[in-house]
mmCIF file of C-alpha atoms in Angstrom:
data_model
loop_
_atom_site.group_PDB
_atom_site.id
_atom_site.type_symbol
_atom_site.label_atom_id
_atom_site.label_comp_id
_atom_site.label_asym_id
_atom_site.label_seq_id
_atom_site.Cartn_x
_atom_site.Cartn_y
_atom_site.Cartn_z
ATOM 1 C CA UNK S 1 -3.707 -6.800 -5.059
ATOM 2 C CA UNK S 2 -0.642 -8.681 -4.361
ATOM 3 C CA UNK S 3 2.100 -9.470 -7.448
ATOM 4 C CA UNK S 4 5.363 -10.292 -7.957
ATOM 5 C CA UNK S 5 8.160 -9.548 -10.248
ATOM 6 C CA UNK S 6 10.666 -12.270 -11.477
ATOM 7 C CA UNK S 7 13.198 -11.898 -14.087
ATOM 8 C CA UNK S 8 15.719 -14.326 -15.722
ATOM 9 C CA UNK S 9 19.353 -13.584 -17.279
ATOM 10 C CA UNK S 10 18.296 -9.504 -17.332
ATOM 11 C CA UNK S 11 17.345 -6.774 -15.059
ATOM 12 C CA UNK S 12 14.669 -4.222 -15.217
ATOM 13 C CA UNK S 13 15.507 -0.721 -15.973
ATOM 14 C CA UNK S 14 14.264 1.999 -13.664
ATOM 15 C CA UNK S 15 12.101 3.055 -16.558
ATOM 16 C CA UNK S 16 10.525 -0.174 -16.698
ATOM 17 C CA UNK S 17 9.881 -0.164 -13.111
ATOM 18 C CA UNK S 18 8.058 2.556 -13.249
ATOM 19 C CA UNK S 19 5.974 1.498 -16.275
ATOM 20 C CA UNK S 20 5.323 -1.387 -14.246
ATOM 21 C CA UNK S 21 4.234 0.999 -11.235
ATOM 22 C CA UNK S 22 2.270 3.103 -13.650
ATOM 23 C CA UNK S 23 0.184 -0.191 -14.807
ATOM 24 C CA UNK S 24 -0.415 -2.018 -11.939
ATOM 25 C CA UNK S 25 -1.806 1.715 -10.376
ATOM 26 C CA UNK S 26 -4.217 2.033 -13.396
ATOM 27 C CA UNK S 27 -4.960 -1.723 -12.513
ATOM 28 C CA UNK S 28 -6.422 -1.067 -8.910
ATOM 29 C CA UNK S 29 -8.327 1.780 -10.104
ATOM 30 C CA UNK S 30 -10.248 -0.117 -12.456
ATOM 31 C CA UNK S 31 -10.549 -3.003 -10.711
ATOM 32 C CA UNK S 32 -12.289 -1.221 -7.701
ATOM 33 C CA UNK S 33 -14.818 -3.935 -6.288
ATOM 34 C CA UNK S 34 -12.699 -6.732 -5.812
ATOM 35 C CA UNK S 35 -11.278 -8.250 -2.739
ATOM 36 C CA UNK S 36 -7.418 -7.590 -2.795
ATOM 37 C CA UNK S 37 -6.686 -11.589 -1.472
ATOM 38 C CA UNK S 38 -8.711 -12.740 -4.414
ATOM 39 C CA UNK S 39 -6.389 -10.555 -7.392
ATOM 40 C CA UNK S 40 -2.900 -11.526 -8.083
ATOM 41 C CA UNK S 41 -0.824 -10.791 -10.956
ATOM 42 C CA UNK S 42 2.560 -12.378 -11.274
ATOM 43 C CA UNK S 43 5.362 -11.220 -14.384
ATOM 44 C CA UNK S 44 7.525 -12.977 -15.769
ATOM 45 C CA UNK S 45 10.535 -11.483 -17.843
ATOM 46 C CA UNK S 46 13.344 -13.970 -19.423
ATOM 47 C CA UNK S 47 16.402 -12.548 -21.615
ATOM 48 C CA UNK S 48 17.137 -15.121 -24.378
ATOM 49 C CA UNK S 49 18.839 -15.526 -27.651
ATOM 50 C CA UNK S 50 17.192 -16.888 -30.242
ATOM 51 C CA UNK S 51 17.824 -18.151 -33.643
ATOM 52 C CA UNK S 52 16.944 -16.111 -37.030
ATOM 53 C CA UNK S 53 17.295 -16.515 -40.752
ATOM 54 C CA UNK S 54 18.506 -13.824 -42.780
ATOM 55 C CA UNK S 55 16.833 -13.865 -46.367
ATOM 56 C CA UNK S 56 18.819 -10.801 -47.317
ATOM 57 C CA UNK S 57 21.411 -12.862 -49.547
ATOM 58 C CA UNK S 58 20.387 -15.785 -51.659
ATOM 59 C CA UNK S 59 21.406 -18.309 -49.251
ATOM 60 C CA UNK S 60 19.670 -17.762 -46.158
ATOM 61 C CA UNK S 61 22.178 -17.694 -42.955
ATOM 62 C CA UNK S 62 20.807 -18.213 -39.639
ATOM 63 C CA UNK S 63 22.207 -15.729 -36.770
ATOM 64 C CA UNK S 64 21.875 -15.226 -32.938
ATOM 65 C CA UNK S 65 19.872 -12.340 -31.477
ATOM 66 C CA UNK S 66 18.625 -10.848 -28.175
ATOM 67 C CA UNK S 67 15.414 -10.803 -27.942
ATOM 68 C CA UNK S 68 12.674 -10.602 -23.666
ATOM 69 C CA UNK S 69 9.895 -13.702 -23.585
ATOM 70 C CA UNK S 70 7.337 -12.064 -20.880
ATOM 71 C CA UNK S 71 4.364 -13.727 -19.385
ATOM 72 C CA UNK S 72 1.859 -12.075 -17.334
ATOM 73 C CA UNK S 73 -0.459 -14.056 -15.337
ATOM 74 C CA UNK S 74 -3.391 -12.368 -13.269
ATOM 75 C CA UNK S 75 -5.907 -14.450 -11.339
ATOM 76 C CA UNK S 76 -9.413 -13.210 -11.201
ATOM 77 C CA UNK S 77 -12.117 -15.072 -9.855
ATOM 78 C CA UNK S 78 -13.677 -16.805 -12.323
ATOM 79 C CA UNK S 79 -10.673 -17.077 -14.841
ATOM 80 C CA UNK S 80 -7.336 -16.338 -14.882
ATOM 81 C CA UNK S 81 -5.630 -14.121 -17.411
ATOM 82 C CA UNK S 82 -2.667 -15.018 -19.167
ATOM 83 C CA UNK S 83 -0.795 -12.886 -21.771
ATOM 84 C CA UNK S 84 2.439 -13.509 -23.479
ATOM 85 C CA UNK S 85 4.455 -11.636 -25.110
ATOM 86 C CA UNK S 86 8.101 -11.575 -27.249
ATOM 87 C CA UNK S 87 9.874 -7.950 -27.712
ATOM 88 C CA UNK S 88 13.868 -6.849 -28.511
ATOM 89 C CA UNK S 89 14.439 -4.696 -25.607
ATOM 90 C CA UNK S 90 12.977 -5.087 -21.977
ATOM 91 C CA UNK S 91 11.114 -1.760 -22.167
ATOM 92 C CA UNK S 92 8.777 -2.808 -24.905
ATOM 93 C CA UNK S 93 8.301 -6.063 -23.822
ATOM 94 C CA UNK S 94 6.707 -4.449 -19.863
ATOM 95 C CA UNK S 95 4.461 -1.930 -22.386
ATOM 96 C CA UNK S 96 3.292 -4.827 -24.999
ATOM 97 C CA UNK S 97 2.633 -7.271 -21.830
ATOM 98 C CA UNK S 98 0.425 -4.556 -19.810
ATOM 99 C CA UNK S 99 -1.207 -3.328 -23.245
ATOM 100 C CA UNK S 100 -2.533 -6.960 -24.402
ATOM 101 C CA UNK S 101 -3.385 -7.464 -20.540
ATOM 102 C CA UNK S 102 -5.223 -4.520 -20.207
ATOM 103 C CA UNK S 103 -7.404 -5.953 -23.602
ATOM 104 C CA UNK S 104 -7.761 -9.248 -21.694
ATOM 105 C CA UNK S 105 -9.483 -7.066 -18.574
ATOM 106 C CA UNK S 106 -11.850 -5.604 -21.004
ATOM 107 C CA UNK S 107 -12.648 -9.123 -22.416
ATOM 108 C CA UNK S 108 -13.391 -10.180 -19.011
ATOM 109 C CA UNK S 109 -15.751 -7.426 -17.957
ATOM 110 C CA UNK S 110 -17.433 -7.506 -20.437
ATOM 111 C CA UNK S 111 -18.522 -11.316 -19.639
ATOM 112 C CA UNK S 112 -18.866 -11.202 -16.031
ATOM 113 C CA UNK S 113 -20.621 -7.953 -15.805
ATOM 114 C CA UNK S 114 -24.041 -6.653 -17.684
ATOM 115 C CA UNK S 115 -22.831 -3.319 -17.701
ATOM 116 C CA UNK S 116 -20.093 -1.018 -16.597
ATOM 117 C CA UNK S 117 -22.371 0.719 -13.324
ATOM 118 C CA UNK S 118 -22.391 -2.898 -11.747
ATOM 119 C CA UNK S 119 -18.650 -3.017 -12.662
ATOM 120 C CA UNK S 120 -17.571 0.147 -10.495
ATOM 121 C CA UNK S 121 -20.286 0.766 -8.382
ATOM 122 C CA UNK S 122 -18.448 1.465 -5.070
ATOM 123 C CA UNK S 123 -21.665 1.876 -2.578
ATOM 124 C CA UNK S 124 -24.281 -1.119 -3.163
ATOM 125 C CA UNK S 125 -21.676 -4.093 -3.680
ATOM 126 C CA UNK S 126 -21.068 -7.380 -1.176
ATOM 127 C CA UNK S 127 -18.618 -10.352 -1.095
ATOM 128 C CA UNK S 128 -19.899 -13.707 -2.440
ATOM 129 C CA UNK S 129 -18.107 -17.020 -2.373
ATOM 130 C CA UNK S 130 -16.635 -16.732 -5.803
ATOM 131 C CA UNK S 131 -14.818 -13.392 -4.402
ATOM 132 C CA UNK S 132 -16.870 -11.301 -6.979
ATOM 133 C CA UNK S 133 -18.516 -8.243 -5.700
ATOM 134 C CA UNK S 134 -21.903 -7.642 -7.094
ATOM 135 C CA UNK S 135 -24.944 -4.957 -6.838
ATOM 136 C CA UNK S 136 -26.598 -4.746 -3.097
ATOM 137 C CA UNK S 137 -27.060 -2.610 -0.561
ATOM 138 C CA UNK S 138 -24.453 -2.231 2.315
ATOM 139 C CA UNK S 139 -26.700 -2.304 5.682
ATOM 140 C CA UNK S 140 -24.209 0.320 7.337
ATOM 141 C CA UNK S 141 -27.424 1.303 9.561
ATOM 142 C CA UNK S 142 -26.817 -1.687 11.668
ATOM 143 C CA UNK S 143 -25.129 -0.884 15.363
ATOM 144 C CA UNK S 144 -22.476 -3.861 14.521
ATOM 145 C CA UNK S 145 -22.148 -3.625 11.140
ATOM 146 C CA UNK S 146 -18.702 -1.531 11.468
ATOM 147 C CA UNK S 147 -18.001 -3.703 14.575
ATOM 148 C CA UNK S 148 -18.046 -7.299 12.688
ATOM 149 C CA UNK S 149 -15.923 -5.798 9.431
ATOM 150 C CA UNK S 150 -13.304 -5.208 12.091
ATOM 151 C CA UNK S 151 -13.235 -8.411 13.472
ATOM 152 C CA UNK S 152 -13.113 -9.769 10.148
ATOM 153 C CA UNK S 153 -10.474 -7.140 9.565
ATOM 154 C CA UNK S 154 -8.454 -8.866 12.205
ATOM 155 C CA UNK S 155 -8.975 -12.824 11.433
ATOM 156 C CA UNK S 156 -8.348 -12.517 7.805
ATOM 157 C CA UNK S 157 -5.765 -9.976 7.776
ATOM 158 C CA UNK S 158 -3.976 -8.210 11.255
ATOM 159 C CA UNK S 159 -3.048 -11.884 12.855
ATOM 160 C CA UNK S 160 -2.516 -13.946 9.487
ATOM 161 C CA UNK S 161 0.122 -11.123 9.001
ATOM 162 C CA UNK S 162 2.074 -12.100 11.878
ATOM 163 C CA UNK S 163 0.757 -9.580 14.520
ATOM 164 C CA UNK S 164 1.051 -10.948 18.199
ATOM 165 C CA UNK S 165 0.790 -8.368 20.231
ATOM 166 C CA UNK S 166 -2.695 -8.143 21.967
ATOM 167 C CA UNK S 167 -2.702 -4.426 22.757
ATOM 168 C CA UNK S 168 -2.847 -3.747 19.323
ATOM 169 C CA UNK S 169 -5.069 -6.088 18.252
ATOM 170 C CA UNK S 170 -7.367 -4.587 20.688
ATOM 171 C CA UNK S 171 -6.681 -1.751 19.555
ATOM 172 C CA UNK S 172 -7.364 -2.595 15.887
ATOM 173 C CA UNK S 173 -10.916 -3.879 16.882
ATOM 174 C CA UNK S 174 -11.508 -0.668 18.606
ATOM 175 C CA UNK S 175 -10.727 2.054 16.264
ATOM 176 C CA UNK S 176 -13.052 2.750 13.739
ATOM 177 C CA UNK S 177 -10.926 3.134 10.470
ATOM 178 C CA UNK S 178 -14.605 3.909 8.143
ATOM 179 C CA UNK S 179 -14.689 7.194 10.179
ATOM 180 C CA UNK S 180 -10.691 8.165 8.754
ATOM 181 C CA UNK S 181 -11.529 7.548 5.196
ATOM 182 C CA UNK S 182 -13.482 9.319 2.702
ATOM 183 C CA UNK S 183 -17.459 8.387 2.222
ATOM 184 C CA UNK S 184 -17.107 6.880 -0.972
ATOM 185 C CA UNK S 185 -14.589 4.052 0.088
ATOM 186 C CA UNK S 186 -16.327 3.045 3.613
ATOM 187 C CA UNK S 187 -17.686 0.171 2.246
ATOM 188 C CA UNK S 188 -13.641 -0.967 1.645
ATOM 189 C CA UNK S 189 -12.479 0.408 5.026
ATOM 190 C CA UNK S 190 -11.738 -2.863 6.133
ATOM 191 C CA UNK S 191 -9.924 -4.527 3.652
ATOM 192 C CA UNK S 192 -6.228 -4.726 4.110
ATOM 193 C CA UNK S 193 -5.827 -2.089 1.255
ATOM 194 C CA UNK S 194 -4.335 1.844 1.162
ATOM 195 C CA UNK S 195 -7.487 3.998 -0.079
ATOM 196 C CA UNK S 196 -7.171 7.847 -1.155
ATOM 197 C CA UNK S 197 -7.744 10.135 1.145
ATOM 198 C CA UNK S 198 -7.296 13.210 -1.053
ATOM 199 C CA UNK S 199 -4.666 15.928 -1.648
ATOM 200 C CA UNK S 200 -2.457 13.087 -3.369
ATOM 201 C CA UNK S 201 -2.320 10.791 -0.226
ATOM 202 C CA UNK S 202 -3.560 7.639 1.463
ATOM 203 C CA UNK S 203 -4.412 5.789 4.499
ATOM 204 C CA UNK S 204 -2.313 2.868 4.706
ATOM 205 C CA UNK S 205 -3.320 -0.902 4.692
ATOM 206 C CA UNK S 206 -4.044 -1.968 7.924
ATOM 207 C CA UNK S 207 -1.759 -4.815 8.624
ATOM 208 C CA UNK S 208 1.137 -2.368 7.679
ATOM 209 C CA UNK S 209 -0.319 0.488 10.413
ATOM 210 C CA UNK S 210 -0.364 -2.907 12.821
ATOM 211 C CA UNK S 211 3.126 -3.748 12.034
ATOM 212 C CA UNK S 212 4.545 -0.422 12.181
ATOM 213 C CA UNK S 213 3.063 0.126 15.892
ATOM 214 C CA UNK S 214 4.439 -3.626 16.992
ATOM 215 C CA UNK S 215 7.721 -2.218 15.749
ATOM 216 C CA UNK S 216 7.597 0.528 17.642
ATOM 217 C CA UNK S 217 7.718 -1.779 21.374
ATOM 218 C CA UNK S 218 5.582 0.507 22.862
ATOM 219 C CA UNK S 219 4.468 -0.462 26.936
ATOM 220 C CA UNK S 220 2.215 2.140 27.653
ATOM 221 C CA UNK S 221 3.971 5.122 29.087
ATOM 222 C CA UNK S 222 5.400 6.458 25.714
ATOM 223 C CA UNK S 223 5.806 10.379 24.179
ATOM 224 C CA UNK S 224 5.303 9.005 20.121
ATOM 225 C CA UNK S 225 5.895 11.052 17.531
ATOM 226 C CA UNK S 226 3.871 10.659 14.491
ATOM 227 C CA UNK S 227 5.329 11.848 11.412
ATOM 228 C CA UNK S 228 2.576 12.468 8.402
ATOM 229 C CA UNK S 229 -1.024 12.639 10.564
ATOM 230 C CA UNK S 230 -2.914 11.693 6.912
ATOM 231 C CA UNK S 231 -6.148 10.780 8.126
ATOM 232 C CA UNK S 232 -5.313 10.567 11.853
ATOM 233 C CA UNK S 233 -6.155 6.947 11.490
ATOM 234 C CA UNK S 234 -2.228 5.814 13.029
ATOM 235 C CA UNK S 235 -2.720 8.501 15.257
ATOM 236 C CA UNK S 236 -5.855 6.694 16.374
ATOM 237 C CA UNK S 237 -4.067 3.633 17.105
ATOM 238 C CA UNK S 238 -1.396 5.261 18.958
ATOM 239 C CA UNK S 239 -3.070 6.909 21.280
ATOM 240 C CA UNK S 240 -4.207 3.407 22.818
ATOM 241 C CA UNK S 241 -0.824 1.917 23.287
ATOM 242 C CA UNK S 242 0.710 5.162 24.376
ATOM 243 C CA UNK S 243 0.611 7.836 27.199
ATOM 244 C CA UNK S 244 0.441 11.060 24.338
ATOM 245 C CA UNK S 245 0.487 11.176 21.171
ATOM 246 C CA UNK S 246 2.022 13.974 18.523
ATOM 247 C CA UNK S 247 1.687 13.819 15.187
ATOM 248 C CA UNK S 248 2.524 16.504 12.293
ATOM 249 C CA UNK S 249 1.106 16.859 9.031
ATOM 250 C CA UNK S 250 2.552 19.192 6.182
ATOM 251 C CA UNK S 251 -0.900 19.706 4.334
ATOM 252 C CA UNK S 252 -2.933 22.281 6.247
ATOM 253 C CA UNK S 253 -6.560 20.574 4.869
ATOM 254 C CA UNK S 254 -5.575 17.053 5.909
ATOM 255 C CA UNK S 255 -4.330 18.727 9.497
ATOM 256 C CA UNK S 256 -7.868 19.709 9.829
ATOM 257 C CA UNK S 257 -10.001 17.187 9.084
ATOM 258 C CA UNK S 258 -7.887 14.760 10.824
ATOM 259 C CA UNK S 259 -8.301 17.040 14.182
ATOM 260 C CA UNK S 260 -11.804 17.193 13.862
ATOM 261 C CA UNK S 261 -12.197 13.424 13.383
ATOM 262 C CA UNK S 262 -9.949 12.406 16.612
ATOM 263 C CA UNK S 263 -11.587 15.223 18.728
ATOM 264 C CA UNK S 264 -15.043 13.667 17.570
ATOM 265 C CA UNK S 265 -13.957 10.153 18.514
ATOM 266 C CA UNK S 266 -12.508 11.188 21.953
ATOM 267 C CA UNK S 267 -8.524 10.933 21.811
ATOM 268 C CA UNK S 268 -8.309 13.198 23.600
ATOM 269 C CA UNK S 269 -4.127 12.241 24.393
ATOM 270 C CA UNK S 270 -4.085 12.939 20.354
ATOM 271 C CA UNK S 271 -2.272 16.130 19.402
ATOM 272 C CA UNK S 272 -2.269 17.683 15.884
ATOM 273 C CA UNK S 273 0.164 19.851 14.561
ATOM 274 C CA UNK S 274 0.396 21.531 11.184
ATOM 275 C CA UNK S 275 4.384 22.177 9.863
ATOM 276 C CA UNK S 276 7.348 20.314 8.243
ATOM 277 C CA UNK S 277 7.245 16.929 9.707
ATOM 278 C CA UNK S 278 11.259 16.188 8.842
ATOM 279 C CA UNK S 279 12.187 18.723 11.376
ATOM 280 C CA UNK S 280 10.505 17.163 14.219
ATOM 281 C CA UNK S 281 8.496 18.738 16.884
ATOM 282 C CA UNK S 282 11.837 19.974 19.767
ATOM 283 C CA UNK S 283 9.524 21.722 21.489
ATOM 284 C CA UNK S 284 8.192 18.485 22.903
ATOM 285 C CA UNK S 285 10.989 16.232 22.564
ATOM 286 C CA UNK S 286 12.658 13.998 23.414
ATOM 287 C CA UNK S 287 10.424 11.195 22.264
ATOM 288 C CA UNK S 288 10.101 7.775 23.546
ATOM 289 C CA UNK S 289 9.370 6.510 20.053
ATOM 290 C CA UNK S 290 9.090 8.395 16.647
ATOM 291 C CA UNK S 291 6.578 6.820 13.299
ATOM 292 C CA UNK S 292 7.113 8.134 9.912
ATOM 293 C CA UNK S 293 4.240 7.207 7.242
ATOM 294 C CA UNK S 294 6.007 8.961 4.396
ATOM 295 C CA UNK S 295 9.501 7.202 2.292
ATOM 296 C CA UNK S 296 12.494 9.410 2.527
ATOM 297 C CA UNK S 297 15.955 8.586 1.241
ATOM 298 C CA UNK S 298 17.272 8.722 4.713
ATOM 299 C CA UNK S 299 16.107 8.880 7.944
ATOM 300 C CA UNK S 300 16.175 12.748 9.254
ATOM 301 C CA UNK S 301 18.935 14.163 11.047
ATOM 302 C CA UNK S 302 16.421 15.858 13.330
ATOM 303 C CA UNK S 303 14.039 12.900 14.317
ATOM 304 C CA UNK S 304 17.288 11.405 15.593
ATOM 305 C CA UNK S 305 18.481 14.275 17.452
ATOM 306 C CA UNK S 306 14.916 14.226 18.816
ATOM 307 C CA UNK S 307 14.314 10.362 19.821
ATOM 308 C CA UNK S 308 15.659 9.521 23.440
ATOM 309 C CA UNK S 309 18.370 6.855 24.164
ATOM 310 C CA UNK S 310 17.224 4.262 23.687
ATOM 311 C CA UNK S 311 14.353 4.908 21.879
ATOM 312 C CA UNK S 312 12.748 3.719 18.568
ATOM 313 C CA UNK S 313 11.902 5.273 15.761
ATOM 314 C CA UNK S 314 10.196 3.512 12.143
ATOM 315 C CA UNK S 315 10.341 4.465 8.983
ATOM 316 C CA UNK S 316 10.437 3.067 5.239
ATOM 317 C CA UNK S 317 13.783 4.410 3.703
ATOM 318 C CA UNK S 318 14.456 4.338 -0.580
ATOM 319 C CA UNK S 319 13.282 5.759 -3.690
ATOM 320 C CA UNK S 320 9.881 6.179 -5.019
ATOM 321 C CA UNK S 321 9.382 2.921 -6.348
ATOM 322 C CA UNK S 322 11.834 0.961 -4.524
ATOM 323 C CA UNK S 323 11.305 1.173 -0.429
ATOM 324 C CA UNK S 324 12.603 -1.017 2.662
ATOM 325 C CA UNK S 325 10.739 -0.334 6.241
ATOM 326 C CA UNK S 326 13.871 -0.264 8.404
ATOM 327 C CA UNK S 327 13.652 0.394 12.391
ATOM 328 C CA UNK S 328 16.055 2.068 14.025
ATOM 329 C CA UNK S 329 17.289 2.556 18.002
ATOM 330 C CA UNK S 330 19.384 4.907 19.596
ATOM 331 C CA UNK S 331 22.358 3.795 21.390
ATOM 332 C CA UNK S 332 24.692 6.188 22.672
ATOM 333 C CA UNK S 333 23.472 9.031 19.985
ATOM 334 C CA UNK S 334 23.955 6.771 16.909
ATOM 335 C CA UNK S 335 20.901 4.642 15.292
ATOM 336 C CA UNK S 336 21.440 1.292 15.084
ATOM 337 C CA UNK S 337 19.646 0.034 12.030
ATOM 338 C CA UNK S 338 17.043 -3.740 11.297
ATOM 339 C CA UNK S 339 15.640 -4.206 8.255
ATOM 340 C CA UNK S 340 12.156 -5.498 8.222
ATOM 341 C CA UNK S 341 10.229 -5.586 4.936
ATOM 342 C CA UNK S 342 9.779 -4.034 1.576
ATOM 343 C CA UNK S 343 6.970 -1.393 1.187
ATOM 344 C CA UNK S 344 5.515 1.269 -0.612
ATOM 345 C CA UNK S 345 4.648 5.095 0.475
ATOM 346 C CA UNK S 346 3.721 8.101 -0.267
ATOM 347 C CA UNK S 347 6.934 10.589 -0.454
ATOM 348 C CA UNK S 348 7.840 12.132 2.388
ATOM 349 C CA UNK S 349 7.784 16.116 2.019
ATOM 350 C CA UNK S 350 9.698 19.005 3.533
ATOM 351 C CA UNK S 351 13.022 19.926 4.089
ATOM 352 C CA UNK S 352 14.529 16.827 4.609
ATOM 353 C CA UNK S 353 11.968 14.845 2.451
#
């Protein structure tokens, strides 16, 4: 789902912004069987002072005082929802907005769907023109089924994002991102959307996995360093635009399954290790090119001591709510630092998480 945030005269409070987190979160989770392009949701908060009579004496006297207009609009297909709202202080004008909002959701499944097993059903659902998903069978038996959801995949998301680079378009066509994600969300594999993939983490959107490899500049002949395996899906991508691949994850049952899955697929230049990704991997380095898909506050001291002059290394830098993808090479043992784009990402753990 794609929103934005726009204030006027006032600025949101880290609290708020993670109310606002905390809503639009509880948002995607019940608003499972929709195609992200086809949700938006767009706030609106404006500081103003407004004029108020005061019956407290027996001539009333009008004053001046504070007070946050909000509007929230969220398109659905169908109907858009609009909520508005009036509150003192910022805070309960972001909790009043989301709570009428989440009322107006109700409202609206309640006339667009019979009953709540059509309204969440994750494994009989398919696309229609209006963008709402409704009850039928997947035919995942088909040979090409898989196949043609990539190459939609790629038109409607991967080169609409920007992505030029024909290796890893390939390479996005090739790799089969259903097998790297839990059963009950491969009928969303290929939507340009993060999905769970247990123990508190996620497979990133697509489009961002593309974007992060183009970053990267890789030719061919590359050591990479993956930092944060997940579900080996990045991995997967890797190891068709480099020469080896190395990638560390910090939870022991995600290690596992993602080793299993790229053995079974046959990357075989794909190597898993299990340990505390912010300290690198120096028994194989130096590294051509290093990929962190996990925010830290910095970039490591280590993964820089690690990368090669000259080399690359990607990684989103910030807070937990507040995240910038930044790219940074090595020139003469000092990074040298390009923004690129706000994100958002799982925290990155370990020592210098």
């Amino acid at each position: 789902m794609k929103y934005t945030v726009s204030t006027k005269h006032c600025i949101l409070s880290e609290k708020s912004l993670k109310h606002i987190t905390r809503h639009i979160q509880k948002i995607n989770q019940i608003l499972p069987n929709f195609d992200p392009d086809s949700v938006s949701l767009d706030l609106v908060f404006k500081r103003k002072k407004e004029r108020i009579l005061s019956h407290a004496s027996p001539t009333p006297k009008a004053s001046l005082a504070i007070c946050f207009d909000g509007t929230i609009k969220m398109v659905l297909p169908k109907k858009p929802l609009i909520v508005r709202f009036k509150k003192a202080t910022i805070d309960e004008a972001v909790n009043i907005g989301f709570d009428r909002l989440f009322k107006e959701i109700e409202t609206y499944k309640g006339k667009h769907f019979t009953n709540n097993s059509e309204f969440y059903n994750h494994d009989t659902i398919r696309k229609v023109g209006t963008g709402i998903l409704f009850s039928e069978p997947c035919d995942v038996t088909r040979s090409d089924y898989f196949a043609q959801r990539r190459k939609e995949l790629v038109e409607k998301y991967i080169k609409p994002s920007g992505i030029k680079d024909k290796k890893i378009i390939k390479a996005m066509l090739a790799v089969p991102r259903h097998e790297f994600v839990q059963e009950q969300y491969r009928d969303r594999a290929y939507v340009d959307a993060s999905l769970s993939i247990g123990e508190g983490q996620t497979i990133s959107q697509p489009s961002l996995v593309a974007l992060m490899t183009e970053l990267l500049g890789l030719s061919g002949e590359e050591a990479v360093l993956e930092i944060g395996t997940g579900s080996g899906y990045q991995a997967a991508i890797l190891a068709r635009l480099a020469k080896q691949v190395y990638t560390v994850e910090i939870i022991e049952k995600l290690a596992l399954r993602a080793g299993d899955t790229l053995k079974k697929l046959g990357y075989d230049n794909v190597q898993v290790e299990l340990g505390n990704g912010t300290l690198g991997l120096p028994k194989y380095a130096p590294f051509d090119a290093i990929i962190v898909a996990a925010a830290g506050s910095k970039i490591p001291k280590p993964l820089i001591a690690q990368l090669k002059e000259g080399g690359r290394i990607v990684m989103p830098v910030g807070d937990r709510y507040v995240q910038e993808l930044k790219v940074g090479i090595k020139e003469k043992n000092r990074l040298k630092i390009k923004r690129s784009l706000p994100v958002a990402f799982v925290p990155l753990k370990g020592r210098y998480g």
